[in-house]
GROMACS .gro file of C-alpha atoms in nm:
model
  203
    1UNK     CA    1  10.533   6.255   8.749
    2UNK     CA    2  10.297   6.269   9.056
    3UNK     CA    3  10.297   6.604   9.238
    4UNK     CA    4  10.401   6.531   9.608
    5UNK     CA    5  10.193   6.648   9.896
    6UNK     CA    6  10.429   6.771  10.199
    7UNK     CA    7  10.219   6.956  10.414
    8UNK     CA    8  10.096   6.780  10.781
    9UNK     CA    9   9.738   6.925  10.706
   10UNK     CA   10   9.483   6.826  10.401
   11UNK     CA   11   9.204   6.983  10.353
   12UNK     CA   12   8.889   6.753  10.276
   13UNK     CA   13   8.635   6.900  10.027
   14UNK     CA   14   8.350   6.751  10.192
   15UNK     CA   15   8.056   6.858  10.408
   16UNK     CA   16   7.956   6.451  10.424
   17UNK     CA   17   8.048   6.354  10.752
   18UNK     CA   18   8.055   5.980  10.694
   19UNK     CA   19   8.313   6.030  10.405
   20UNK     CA   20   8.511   6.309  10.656
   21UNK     CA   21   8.507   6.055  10.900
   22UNK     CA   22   8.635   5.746  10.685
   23UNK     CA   23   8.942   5.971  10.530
   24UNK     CA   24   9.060   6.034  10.886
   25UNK     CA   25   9.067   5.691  10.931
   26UNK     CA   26   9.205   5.564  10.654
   27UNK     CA   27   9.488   5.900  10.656
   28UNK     CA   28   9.524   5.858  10.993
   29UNK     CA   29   9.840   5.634  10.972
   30UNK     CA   30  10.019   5.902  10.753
   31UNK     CA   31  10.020   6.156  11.050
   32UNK     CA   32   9.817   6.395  10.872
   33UNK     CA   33   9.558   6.634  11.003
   34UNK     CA   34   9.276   6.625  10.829
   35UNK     CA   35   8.990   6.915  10.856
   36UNK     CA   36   8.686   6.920  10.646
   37UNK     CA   37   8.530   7.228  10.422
   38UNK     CA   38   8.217   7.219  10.664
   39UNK     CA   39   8.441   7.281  10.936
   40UNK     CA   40   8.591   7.551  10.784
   41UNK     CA   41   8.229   7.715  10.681
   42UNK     CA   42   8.337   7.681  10.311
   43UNK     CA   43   8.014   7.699  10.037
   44UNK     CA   44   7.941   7.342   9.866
   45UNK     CA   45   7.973   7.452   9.546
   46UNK     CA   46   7.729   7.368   9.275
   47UNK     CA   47   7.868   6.994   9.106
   48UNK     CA   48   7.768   7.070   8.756
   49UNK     CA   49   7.935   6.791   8.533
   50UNK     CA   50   7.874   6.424   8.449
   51UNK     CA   51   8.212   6.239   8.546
   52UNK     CA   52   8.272   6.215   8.875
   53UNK     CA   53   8.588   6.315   8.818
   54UNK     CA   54   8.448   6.633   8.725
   55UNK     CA   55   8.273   6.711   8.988
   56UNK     CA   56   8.580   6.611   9.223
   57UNK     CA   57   8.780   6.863   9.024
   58UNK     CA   58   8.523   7.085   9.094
   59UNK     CA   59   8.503   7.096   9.469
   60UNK     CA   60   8.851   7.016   9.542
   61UNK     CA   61   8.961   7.361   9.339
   62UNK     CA   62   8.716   7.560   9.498
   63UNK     CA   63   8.796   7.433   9.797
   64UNK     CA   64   9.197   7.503   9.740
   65UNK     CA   65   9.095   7.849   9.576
   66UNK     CA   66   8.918   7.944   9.904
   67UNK     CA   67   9.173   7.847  10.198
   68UNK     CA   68   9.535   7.869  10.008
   69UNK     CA   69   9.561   7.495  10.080
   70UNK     CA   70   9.561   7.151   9.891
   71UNK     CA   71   9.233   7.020   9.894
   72UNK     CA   72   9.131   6.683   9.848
   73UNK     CA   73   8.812   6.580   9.683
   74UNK     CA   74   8.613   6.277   9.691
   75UNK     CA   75   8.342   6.238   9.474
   76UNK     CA   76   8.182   5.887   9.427
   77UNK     CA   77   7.897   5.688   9.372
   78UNK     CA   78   7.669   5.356   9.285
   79UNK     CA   79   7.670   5.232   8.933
   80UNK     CA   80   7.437   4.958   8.873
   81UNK     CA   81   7.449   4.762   8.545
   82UNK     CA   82   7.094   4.719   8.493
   83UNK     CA   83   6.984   5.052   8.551
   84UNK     CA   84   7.278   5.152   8.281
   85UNK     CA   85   7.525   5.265   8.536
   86UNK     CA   86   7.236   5.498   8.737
   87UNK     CA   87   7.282   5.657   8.996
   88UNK     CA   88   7.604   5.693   8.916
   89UNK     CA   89   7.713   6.029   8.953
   90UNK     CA   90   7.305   6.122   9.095
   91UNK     CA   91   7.367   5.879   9.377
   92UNK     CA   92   7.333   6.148   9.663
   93UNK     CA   93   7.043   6.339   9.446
   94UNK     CA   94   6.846   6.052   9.447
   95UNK     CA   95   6.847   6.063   9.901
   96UNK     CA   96   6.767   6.451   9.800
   97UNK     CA   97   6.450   6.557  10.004
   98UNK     CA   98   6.323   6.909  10.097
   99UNK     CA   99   6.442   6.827  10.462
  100UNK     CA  100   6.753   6.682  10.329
  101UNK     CA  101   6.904   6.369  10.244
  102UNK     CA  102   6.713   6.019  10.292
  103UNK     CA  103   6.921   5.683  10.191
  104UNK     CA  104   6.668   5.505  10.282
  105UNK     CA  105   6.398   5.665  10.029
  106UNK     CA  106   6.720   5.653   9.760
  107UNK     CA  107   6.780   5.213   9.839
  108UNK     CA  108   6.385   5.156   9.767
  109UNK     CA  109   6.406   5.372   9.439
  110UNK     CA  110   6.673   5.177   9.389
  111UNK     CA  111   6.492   4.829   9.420
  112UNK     CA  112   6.183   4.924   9.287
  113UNK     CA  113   6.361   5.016   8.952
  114UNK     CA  114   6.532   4.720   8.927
  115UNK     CA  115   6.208   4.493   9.000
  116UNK     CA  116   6.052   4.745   8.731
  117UNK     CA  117   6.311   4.654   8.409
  118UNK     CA  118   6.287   4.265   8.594
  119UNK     CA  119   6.663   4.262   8.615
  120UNK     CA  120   6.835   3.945   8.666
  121UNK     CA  121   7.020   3.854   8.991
  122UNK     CA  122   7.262   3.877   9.059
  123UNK     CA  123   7.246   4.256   9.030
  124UNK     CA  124   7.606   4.362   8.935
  125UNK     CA  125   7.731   4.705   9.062
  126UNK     CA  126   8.067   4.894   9.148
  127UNK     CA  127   8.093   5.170   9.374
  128UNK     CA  128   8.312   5.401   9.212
  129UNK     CA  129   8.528   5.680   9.376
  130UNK     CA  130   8.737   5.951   9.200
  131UNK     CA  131   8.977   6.142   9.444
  132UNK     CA  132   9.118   6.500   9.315
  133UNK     CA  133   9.420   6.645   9.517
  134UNK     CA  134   9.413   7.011   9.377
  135UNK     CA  135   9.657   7.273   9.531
  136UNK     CA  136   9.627   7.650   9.488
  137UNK     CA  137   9.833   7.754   9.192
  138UNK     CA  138   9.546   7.486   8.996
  139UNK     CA  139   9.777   7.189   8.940
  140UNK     CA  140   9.570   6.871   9.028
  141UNK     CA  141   9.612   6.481   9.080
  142UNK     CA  142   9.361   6.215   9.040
  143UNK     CA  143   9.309   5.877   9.170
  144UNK     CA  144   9.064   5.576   9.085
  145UNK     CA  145   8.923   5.308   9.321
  146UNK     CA  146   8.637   5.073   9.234
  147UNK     CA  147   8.478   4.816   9.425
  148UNK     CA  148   8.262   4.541   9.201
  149UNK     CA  149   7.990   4.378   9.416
  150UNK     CA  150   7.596   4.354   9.384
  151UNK     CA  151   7.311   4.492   9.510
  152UNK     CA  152   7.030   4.276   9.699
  153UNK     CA  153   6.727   4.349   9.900
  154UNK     CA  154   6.619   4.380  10.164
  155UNK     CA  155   6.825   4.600  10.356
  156UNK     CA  156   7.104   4.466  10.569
  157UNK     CA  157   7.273   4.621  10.834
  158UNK     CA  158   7.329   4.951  10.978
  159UNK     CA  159   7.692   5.037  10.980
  160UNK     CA  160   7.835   5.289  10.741
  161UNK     CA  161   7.660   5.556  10.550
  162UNK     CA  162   7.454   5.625  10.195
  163UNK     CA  163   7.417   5.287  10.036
  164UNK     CA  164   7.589   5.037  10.241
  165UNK     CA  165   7.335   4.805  10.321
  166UNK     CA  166   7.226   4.709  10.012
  167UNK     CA  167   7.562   4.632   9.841
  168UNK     CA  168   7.742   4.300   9.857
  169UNK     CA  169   8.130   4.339   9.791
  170UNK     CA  170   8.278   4.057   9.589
  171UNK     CA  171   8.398   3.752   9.724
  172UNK     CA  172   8.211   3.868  10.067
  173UNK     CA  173   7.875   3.761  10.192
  174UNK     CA  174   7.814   4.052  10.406
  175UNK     CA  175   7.666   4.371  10.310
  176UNK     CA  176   7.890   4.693  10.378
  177UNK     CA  177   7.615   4.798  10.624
  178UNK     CA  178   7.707   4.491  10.804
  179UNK     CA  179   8.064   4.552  10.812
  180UNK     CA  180   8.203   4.753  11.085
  181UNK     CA  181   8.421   5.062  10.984
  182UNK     CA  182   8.812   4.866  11.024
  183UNK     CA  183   8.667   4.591  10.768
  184UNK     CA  184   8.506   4.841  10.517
  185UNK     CA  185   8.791   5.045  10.488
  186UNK     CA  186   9.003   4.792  10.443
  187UNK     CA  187   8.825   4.698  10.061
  188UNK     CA  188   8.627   4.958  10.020
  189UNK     CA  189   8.647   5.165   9.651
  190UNK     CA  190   8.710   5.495   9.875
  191UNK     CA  191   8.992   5.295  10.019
  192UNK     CA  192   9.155   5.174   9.715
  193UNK     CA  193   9.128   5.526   9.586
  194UNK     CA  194   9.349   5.633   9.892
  195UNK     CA  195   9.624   5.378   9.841
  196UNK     CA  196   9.688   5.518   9.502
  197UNK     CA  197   9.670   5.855   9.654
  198UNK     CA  198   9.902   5.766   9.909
  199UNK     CA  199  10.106   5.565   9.695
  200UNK     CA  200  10.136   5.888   9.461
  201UNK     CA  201  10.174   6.190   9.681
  202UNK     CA  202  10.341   6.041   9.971
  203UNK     CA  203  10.552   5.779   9.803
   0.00000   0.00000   0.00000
């Protein structure tokens, strides 16, 4: 049986202030405050595995270790058939620069790998996100959302955060870089992971 959360404030293992920003929005209707682990100063630790369920586990119990509160993790990514499910859980490295993180730079890798195996369109994909609720004594809870779509090119939009304009949703002719924030999370794979978080810890 699910573990219930009952506290009024959930700490979110994130320093990504485009995902801190979308879980207060999409939380917000459950009256919970919601303050992130770069807020708090916490250290990113180092996301060592190959699941992203792993490395979810990973920040949200270092992140519940640290502060004596439940910590919610959110680790997701773009997994693109033709490239064999890359980035997958490398999505972020690939934006990696010295100066930090350029999506731009990450989208045209993107492309120009798919133009380099000639893969077919339409380019299938799913963002994937894994959500870990982990609370202090090391019990944890995890929760699955995927969104299938494709990728195209060029660019579209410049709403949202990390990939979004170059990822269709299906059944949607818009990119999610063209969608504004209310209409993303309302299909989003982040989103769908937080209705079966909600559905389990506050049902």
């Amino acid at each position: 049986m699910t573990r219930k959360f009952t506290g009024d404030r959930l700490l979110v293992a994130t320093h990504n202030a485009g995902k801190l920003d979308e879980m207060r929005a999409l939380l917000a209707p459950f009256g919970v405050s919601v303050v992130g682990a770069g807020e708090l100063n916490l250290p990113e630790p180092e996301e060592t595995e190959d699941t992203f369920v792993g490395n979810a586990r990973i920040k949200a119990h270092a992140a519940a270790k640290a502060t004596n509160l439940p910590a919610l993790s959110d680790d997701s990514g773009l997994s693109i058939d033709a490239l064999n499910g890359a980035p997958g859980v490398y999505t972020a490295d690939w934006a990696e620069t010295p100066t930090g993180r350029d999506f731009i730079m990450a989208m045209t890798r993107t492309h120009d790998e798919l133009e380099a195996c000639n893969a077919p369109h339409p380019r299938s994909a799913q963002f994937r996100c894994t959500l870990v609720l982990a609370w202090p004594d090391g019990h944890d809870e995890v929760f699955e959302g995927v969104m299938p779509g494709q990728v195209v090119w060029p660019m579209r939009g410049d709403q949202g955060h990390g990939y979004d304009p170059i990822f269709v949703p299906d059944g949607y002719d818009t990119t999610f870089g063209e969608m504004d924030r209310w209409e993303k999370n309302k299909i989003s794979h982040r989103a769908r992971a937080v209705e079966k978080f909600v559905a389990g810890c506050f049902g």
